[in-house]
Short mmCIF file of C-alpha atoms in Angstrom, two decimals:
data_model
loop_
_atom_site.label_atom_id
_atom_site.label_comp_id
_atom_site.label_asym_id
_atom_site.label_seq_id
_atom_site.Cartn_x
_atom_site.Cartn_y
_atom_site.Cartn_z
CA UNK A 1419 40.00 -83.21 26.95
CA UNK A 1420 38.45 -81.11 29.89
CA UNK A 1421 38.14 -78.46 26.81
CA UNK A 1422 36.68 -80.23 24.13
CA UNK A 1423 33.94 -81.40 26.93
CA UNK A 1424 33.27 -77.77 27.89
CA UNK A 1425 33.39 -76.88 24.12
CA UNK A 1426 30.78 -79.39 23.63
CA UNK A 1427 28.21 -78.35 26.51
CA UNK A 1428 28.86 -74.56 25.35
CA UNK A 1429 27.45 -75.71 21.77
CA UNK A 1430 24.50 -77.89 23.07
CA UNK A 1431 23.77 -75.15 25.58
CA UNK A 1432 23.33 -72.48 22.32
CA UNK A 1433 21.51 -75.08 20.66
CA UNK A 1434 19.14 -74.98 23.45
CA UNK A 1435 18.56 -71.57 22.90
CA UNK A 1436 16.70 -71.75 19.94
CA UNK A 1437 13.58 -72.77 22.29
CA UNK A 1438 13.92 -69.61 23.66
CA UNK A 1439 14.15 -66.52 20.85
CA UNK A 1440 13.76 -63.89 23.22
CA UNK A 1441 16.39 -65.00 25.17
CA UNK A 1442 18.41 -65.87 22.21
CA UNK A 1443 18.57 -62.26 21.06
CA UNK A 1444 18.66 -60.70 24.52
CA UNK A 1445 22.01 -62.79 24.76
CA UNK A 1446 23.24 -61.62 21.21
CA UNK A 1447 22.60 -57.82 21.93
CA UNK A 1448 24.68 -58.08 25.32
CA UNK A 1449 27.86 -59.88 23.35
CA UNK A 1450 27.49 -57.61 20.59
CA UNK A 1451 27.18 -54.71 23.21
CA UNK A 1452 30.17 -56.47 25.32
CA UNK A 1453 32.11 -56.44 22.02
CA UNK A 1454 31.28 -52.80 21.28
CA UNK A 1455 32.69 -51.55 24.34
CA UNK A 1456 35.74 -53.61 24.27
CA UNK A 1457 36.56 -52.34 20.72
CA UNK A 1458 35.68 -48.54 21.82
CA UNK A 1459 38.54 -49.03 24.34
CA UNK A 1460 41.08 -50.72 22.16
CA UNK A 1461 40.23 -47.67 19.67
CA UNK A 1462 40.61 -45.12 22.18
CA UNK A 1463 43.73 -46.27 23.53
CA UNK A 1464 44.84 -46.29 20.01
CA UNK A 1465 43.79 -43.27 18.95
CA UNK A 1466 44.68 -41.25 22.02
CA UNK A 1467 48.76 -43.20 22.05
CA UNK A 1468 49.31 -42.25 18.23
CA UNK A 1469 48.23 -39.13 18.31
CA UNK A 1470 50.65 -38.39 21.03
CA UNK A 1471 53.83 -39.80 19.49
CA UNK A 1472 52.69 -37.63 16.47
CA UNK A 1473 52.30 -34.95 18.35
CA UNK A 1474 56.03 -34.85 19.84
CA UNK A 1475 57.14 -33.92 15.93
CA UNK A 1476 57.62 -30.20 15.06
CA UNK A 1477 55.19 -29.98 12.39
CA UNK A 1478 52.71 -32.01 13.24
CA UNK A 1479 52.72 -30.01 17.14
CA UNK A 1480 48.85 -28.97 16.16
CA UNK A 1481 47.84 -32.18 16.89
CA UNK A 1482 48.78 -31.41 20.57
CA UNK A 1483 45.92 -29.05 20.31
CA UNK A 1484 43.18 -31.79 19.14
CA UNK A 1485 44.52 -33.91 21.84
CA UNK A 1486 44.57 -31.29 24.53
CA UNK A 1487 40.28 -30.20 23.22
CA UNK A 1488 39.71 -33.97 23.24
CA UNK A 1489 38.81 -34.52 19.58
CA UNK A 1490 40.03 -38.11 19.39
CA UNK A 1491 38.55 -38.73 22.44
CA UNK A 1492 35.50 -37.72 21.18
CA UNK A 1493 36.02 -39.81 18.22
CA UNK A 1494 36.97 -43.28 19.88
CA UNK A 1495 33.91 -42.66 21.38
CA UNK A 1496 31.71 -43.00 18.14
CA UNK A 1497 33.36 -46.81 17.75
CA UNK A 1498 30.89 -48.26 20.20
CA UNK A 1499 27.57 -47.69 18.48
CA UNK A 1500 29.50 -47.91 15.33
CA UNK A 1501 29.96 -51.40 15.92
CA UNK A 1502 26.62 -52.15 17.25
CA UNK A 1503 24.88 -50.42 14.26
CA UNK A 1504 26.43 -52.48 11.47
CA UNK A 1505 27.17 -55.58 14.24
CA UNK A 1506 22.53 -55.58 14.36
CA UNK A 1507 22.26 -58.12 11.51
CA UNK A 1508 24.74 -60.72 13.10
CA UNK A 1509 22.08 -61.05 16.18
CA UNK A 1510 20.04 -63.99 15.63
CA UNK A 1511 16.53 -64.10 16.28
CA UNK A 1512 15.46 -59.99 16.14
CA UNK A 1513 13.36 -58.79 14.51
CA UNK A 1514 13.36 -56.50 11.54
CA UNK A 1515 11.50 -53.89 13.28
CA UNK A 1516 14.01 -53.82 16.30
CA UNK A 1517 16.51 -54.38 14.49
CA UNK A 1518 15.73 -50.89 12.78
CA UNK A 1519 14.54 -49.28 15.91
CA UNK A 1520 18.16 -50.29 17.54
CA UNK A 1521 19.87 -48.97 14.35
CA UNK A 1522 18.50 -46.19 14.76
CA UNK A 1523 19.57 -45.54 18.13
CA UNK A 1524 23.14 -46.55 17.47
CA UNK A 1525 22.67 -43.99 14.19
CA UNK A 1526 21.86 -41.11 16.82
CA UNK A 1527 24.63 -41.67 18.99
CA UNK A 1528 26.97 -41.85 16.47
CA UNK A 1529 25.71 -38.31 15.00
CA UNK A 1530 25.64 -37.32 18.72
CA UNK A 1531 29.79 -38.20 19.01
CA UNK A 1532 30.43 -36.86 16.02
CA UNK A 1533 28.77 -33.65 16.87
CA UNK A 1534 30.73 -33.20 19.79
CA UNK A 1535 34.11 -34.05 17.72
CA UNK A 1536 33.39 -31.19 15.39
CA UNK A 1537 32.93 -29.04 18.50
CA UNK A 1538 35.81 -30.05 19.44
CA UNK A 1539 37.08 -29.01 16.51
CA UNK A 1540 36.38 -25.60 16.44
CA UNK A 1541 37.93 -25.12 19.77
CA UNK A 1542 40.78 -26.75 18.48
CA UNK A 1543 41.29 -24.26 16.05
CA UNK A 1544 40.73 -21.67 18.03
CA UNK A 1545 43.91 -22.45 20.42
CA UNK A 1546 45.81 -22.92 16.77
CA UNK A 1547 44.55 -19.24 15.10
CA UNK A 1548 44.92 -17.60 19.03
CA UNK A 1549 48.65 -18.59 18.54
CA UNK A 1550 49.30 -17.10 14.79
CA UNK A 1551 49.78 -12.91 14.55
CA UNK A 1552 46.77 -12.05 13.61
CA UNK A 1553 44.82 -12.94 16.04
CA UNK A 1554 46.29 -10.13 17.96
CA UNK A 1555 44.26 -8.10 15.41
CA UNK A 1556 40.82 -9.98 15.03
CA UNK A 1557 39.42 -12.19 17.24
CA UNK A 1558 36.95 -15.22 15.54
CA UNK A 1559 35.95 -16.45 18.71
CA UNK A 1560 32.59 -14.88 17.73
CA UNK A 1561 32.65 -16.78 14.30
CA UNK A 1562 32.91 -20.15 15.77
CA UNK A 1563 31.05 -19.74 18.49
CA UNK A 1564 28.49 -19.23 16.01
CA UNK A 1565 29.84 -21.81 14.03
CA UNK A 1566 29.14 -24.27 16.81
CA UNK A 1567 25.48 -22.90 17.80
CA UNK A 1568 24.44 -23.76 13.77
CA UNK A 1569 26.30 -26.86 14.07
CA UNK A 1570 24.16 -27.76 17.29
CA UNK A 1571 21.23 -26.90 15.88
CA UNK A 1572 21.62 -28.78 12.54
CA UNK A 1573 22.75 -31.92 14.74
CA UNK A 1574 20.00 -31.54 16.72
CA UNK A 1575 17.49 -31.97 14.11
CA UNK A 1576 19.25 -34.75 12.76
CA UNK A 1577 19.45 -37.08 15.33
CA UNK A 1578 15.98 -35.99 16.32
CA UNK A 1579 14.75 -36.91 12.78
CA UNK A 1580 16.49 -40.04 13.18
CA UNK A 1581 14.77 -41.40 16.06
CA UNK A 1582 11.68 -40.61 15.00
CA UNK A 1583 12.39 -42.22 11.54
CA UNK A 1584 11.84 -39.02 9.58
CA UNK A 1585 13.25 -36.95 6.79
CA UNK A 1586 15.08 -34.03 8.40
CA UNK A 1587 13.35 -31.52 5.57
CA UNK A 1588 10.37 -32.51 7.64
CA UNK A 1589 11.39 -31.01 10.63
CA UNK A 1590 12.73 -27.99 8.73
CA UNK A 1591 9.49 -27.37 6.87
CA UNK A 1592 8.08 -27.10 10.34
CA UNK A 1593 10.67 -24.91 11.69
CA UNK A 1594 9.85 -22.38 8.95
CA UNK A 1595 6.32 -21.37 10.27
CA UNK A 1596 8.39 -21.23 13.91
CA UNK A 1597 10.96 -18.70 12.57
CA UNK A 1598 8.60 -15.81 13.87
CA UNK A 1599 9.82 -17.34 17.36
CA UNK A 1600 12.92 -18.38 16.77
CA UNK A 1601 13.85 -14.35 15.54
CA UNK A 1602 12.22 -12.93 18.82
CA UNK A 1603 14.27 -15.62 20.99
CA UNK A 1604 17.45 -15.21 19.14
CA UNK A 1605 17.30 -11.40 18.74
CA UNK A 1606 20.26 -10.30 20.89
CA UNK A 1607 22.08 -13.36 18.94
CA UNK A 1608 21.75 -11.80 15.49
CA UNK A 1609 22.29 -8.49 16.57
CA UNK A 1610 25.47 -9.64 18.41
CA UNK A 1611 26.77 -11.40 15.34
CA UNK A 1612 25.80 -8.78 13.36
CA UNK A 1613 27.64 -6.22 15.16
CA UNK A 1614 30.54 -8.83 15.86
CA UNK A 1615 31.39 -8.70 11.85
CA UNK A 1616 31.42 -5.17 11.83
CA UNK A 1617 33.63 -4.44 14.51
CA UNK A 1618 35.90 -7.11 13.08
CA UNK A 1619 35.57 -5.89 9.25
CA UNK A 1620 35.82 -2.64 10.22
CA UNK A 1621 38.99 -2.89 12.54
CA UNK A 1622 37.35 -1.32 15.08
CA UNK A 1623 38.38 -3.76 17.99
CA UNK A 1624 40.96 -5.68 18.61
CA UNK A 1625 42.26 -7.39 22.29
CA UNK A 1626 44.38 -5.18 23.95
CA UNK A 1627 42.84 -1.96 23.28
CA UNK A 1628 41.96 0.23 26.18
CA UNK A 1629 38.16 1.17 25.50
CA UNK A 1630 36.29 3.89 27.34
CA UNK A 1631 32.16 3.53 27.49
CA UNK A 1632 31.29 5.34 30.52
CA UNK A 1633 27.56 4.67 30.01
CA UNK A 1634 28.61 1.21 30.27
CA UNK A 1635 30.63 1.71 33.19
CA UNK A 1636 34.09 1.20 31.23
CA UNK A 1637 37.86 2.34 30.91
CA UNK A 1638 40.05 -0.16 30.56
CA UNK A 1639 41.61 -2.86 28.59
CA UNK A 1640 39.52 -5.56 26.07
CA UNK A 1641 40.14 -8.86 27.22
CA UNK A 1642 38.17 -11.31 25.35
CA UNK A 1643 35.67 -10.59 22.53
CA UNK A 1644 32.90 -13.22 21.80
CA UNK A 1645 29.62 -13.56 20.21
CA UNK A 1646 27.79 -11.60 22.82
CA UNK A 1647 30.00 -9.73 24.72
CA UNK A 1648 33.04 -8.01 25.12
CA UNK A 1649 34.94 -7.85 27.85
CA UNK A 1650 36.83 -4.94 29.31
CA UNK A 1651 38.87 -5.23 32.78
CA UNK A 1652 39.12 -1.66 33.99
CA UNK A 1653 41.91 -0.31 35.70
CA UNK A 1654 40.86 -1.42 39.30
CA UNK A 1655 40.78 -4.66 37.89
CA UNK A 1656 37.03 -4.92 37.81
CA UNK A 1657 35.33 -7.19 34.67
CA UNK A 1658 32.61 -4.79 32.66
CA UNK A 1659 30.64 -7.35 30.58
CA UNK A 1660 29.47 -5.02 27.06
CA UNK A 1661 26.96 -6.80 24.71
CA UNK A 1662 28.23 -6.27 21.68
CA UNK A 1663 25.37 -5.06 19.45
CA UNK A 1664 25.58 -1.68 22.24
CA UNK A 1665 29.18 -1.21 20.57
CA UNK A 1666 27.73 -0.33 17.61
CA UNK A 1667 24.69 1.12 18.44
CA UNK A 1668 26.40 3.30 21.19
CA UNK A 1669 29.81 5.69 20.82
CA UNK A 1670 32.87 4.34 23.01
CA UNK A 1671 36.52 5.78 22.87
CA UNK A 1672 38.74 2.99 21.74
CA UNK A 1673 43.05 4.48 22.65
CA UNK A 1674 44.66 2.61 20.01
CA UNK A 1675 45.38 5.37 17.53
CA UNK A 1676 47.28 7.10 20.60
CA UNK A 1677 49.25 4.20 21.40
CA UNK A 1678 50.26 3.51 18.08
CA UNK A 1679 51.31 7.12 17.49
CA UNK A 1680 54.02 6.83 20.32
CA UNK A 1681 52.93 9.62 21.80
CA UNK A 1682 50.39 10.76 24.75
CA UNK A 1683 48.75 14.49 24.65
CA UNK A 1684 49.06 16.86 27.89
CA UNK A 1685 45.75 19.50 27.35
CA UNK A 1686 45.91 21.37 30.80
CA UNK A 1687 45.53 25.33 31.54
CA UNK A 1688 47.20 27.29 34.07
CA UNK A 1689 44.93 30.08 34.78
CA UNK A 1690 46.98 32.89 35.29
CA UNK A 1691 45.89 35.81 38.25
CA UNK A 1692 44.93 38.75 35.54
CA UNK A 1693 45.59 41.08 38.75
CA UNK A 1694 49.01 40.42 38.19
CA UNK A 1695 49.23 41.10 33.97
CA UNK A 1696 51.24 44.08 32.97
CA UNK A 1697 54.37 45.55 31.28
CA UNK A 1698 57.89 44.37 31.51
CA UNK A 1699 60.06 47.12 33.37
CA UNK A 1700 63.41 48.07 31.91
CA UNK A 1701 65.18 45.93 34.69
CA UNK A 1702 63.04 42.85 33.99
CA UNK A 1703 63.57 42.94 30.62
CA UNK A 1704 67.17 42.96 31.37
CA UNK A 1705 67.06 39.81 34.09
CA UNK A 1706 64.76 37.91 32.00
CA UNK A 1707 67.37 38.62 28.86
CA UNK A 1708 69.77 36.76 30.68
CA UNK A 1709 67.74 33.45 30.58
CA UNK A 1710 68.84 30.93 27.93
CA UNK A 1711 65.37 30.11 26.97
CA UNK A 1712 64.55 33.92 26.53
CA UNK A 1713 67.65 35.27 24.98
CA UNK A 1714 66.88 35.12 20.90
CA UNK A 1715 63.07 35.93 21.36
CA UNK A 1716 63.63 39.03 23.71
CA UNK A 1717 66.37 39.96 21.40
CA UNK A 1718 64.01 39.28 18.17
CA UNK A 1719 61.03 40.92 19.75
CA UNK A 1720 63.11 43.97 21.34
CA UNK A 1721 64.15 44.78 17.56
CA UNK A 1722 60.25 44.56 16.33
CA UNK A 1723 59.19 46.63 19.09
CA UNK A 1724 62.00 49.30 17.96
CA UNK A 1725 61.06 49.49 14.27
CA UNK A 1726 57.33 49.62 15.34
CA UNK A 1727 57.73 52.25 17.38
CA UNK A 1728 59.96 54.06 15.10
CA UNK A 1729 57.32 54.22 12.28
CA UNK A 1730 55.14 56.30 14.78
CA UNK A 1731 56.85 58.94 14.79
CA UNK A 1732 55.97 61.82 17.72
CA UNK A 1733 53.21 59.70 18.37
CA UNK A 1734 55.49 57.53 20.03
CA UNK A 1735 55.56 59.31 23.25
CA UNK A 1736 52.12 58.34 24.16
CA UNK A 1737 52.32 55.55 26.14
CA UNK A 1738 49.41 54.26 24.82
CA UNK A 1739 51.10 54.20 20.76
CA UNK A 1740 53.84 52.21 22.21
CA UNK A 1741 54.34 48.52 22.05
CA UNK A 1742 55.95 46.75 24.84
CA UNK A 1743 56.83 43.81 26.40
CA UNK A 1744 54.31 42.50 28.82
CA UNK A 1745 55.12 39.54 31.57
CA UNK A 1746 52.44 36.78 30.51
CA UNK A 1747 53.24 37.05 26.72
CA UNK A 1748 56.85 36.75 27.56
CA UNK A 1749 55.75 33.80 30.10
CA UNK A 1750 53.90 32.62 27.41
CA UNK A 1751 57.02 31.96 24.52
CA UNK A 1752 59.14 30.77 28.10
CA UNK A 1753 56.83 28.20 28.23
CA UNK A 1754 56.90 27.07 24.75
CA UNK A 1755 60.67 27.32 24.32
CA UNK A 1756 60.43 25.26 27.75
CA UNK A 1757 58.44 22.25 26.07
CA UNK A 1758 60.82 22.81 22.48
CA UNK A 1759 63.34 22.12 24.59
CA UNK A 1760 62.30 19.24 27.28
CA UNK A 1761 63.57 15.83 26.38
CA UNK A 1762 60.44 14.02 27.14
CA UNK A 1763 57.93 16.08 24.56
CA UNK A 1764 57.24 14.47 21.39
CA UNK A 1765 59.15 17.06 18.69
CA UNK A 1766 56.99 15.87 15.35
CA UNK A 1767 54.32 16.30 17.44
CA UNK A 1768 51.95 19.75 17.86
CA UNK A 1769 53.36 21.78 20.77
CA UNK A 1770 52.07 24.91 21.29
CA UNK A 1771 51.04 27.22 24.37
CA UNK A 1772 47.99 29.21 24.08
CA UNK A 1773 45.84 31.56 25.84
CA UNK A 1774 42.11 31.38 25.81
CA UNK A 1775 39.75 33.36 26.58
CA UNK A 1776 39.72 35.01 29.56
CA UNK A 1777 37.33 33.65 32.50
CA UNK A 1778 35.97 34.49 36.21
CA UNK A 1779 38.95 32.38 37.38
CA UNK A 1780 42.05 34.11 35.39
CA UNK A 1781 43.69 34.07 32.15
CA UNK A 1782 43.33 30.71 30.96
CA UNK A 1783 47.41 29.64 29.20
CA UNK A 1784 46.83 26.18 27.72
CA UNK A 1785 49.60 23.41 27.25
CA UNK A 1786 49.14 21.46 24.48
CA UNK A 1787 51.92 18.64 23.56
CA UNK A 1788 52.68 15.13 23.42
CA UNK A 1789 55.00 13.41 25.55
CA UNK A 1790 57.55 11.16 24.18
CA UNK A 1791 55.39 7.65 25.86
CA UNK A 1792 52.14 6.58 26.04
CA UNK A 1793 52.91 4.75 29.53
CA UNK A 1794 50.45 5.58 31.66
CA UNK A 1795 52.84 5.95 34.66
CA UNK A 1796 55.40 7.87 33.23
CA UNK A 1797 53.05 9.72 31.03
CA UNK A 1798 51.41 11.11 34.49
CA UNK A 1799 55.42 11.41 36.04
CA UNK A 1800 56.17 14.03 32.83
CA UNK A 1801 53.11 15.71 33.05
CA UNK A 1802 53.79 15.96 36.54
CA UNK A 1803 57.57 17.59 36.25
CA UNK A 1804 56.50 19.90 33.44
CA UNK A 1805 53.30 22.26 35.63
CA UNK A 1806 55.59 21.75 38.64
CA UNK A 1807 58.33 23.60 37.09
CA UNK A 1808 55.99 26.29 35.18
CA UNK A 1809 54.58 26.64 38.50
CA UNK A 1810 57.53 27.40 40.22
CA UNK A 1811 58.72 29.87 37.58
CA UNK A 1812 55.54 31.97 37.26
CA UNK A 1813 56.61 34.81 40.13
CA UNK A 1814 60.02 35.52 38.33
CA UNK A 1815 57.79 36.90 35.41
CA UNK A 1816 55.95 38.73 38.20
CA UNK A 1817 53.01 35.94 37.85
CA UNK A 1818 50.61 33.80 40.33
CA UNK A 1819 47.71 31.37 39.83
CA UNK A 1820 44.35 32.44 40.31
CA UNK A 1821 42.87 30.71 43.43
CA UNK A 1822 39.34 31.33 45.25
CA UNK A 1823 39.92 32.77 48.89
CA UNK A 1824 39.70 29.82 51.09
CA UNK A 1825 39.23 30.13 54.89
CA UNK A 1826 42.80 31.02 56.00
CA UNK A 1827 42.76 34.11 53.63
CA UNK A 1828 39.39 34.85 55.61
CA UNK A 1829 40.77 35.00 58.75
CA UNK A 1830 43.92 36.39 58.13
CA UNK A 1831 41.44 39.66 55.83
CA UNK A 1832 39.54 39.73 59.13
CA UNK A 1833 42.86 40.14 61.37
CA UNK A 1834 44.25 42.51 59.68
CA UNK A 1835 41.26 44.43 59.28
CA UNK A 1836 41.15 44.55 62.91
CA UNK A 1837 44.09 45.77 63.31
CA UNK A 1838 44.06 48.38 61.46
CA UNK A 1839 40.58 49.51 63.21
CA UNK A 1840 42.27 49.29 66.36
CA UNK A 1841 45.66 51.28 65.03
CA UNK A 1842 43.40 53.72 63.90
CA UNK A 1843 41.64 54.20 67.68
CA UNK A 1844 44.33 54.66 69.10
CA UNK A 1845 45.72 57.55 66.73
CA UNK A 1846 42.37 59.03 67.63
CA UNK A 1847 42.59 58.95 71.61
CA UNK A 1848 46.02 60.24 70.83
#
């Protein structure tokens, strides 16, 4: 009986409140508002539970993603003012102009939620694209981050329009005598996005490739690509932030064609003493002869010299007429048997060995192949074995490298020069 009593004083205290209309409504806003927020929690719990026991199937393992960027949680969110925008016309006592003010409210936080759910979104398919092959080829990151900035924009004037109780083409026709502005403060935007499609329509980035922009201070590899910038982390693990319109407005090396082709090039000269060029004696030819490398093209070359020779006739005693073998040409077709031969050079690949022209600082012999990696490390370790071993083999063709006198040469010119002066006093005295 204790609850039909209490029943019965609730009523008679409600009927009491039709005295009071003020308080009346101010008492139906906070149920309705009590209500609100008890059903946003119910729906969030909800939400958020099912779309985790979904998420535990196979197929449906995306919706891990929407979890994980919070999109039902954005959307459980949207219940509250839901609720209290079509829950308005059960509140006794308000007013048809607060009752639309409210609604309007309610309206703008429900476009506000929804906003952010779409955002959301986008992220959410970001994580689902950044897991599928080709986004190991083209990045959209730019896309939806642009995606998003329209989307914030059109929300914006939307729930702006809303509160003020005013057609959104309103606001728009206004924003068309501001697009002057909005161009100046959005330049590097459009020029970003701009040169964002290109580089992805034109394949001309991907994530992974190892860029060099040295007026941008970078050499490394691209780690992320947005809207506007790209990012490179150079090889001493530094972050270079690029804007992306300067990748198409400036030149930058991107390595990708090299490390698709499987191989790496080696362009380096060994500049060659020309003091030290000449003729192959008789006995050298010999020696050299006996080197595996050397055996068919001395052999082939010996016969060419003989028939050319030959053809002159008594001419042929001039030693000028003659043809003969000389030690840098014969160091020369070493070298390139050498690289024919090495395990570690590219064999459908150029490979060639080449002298340029002559300079101050030698006889230039360039080595131009491609190694059998494009591993940085054990590009550098081949490079490394193959001048190391040419190096070593130059004085058997009676060969050295050029190199400038440094200061021991001075003083060991100077010392012998003294020496002789004083050998030569002596045998005067004498």
């Amino acid at each position: 009986m204790d609850i039909q009593r209490f029943w019965r004083d609730a009523l008679d205290l409600w009927g009491t409140l039709d005295q009071h209309p003020l308080l009346h409504a101010a008492l139906g806003l906070a149920v309705l508002l009590l209500v609100s927020l008890l059903i946003g929690r119910l729906a969030r719990f909800l939400v958020l539970h099912a779309g985790r026991l979904l998420g535990r199937q196979p197929a449906l393992r995306w919706l891990d993603d929407l979890r994980h960027n919070k999109v039902f949680h954005r959307l459980a969110q949207t219940t509250p003012s839901l609720v209290v925008q079509f829950g308005l016309k059960l509140v006794p006592e308000l007013s048809n102009t607060t009752q639309h003010f409210l609604g309007n409210i309610a309206l703008a936080v429900t476009l506000l939620f929804m906003t952010r759910a779409l955002s959301c979104l986008l992220d959410a398919l970001l994580d689902i694209y950044a897991r599928t092959e080709h986004a190991r080829t083209r990045s959209i990151k730019g896309y939806m981050q642009l995606a998003k900035m329209m989307l914030w924009i059109f929300a914006a004037i939307v729930i702006v329009a809303t509160l003020i109780d005013r057609s959104p083409l309103l606001l728009l026709s206004g924003l068309g005598a501001m697009s002057a502005v909005l161009l100046l403060v959005y330049k590097d935007t459009l020029l970003s996005f701009v040169a964002s499609v290109q580089l992805t329509s034109n394949d001309m980035l991907h994530v992974g490739d190892w860029i060099e922009m040295p007026q941008a201070g970078a050499d490394g590899d691209v780690v992320d690509i947005t809207l506007h910038t790209v990012k490179v982390q150079n090889f001493d693990k530094t972050i270079v932030s690029i804007p992306t319109w300067r990748l198409m407005s400036e030149s930058f090396r991107n390595y990708r064609g090299m490390q698709q082709s499987g191989g790496r090039r080696i362009k380096r000269s060994l500049f060659i003493d020309a003091a030290g060029v000449r003729f192959l004696t008789p006995e050298e030819e010999r020696r050299l002869g006996q080197v595996n490398l050397l055996g068919d093209y001395l052999t082939q070359k010996r016969q060419e010299l003989h028939q050319w020779n030959e053809a002159l006739g008594p001419t042929a005693e001039l030693a000028a007429n003659r043809r003969k073998l000389t030690n840098i040409g014969t160091f020369r077709a070493f070298a390139l048997a050498y690289l024919k031969n090495h395990p570690n050079v590219h064999a459908n690949m150029t490979c060639m060995v080449r002298q340029m022209q002559t300079t101050a600082e030698g006889v230039p012999l360039e080595i131009y192949c491609f190694t059998t990696t494009t591993a940085w490390a054990e590009y550098e370790r081949i490079q490394g074995d193959i001048f190391d071993y040419l190096l070593a083999v130059l004085p058997e063709f009676g060969l050295s490298l050029y190199q400038q006198p440094s200061g021991n040469d001075m003083r060991a010119g100077l010392a012998a020069r003294s020496q002789a002066q004083a050998q030569h006093l002596e045998v005067e005295r004498a």
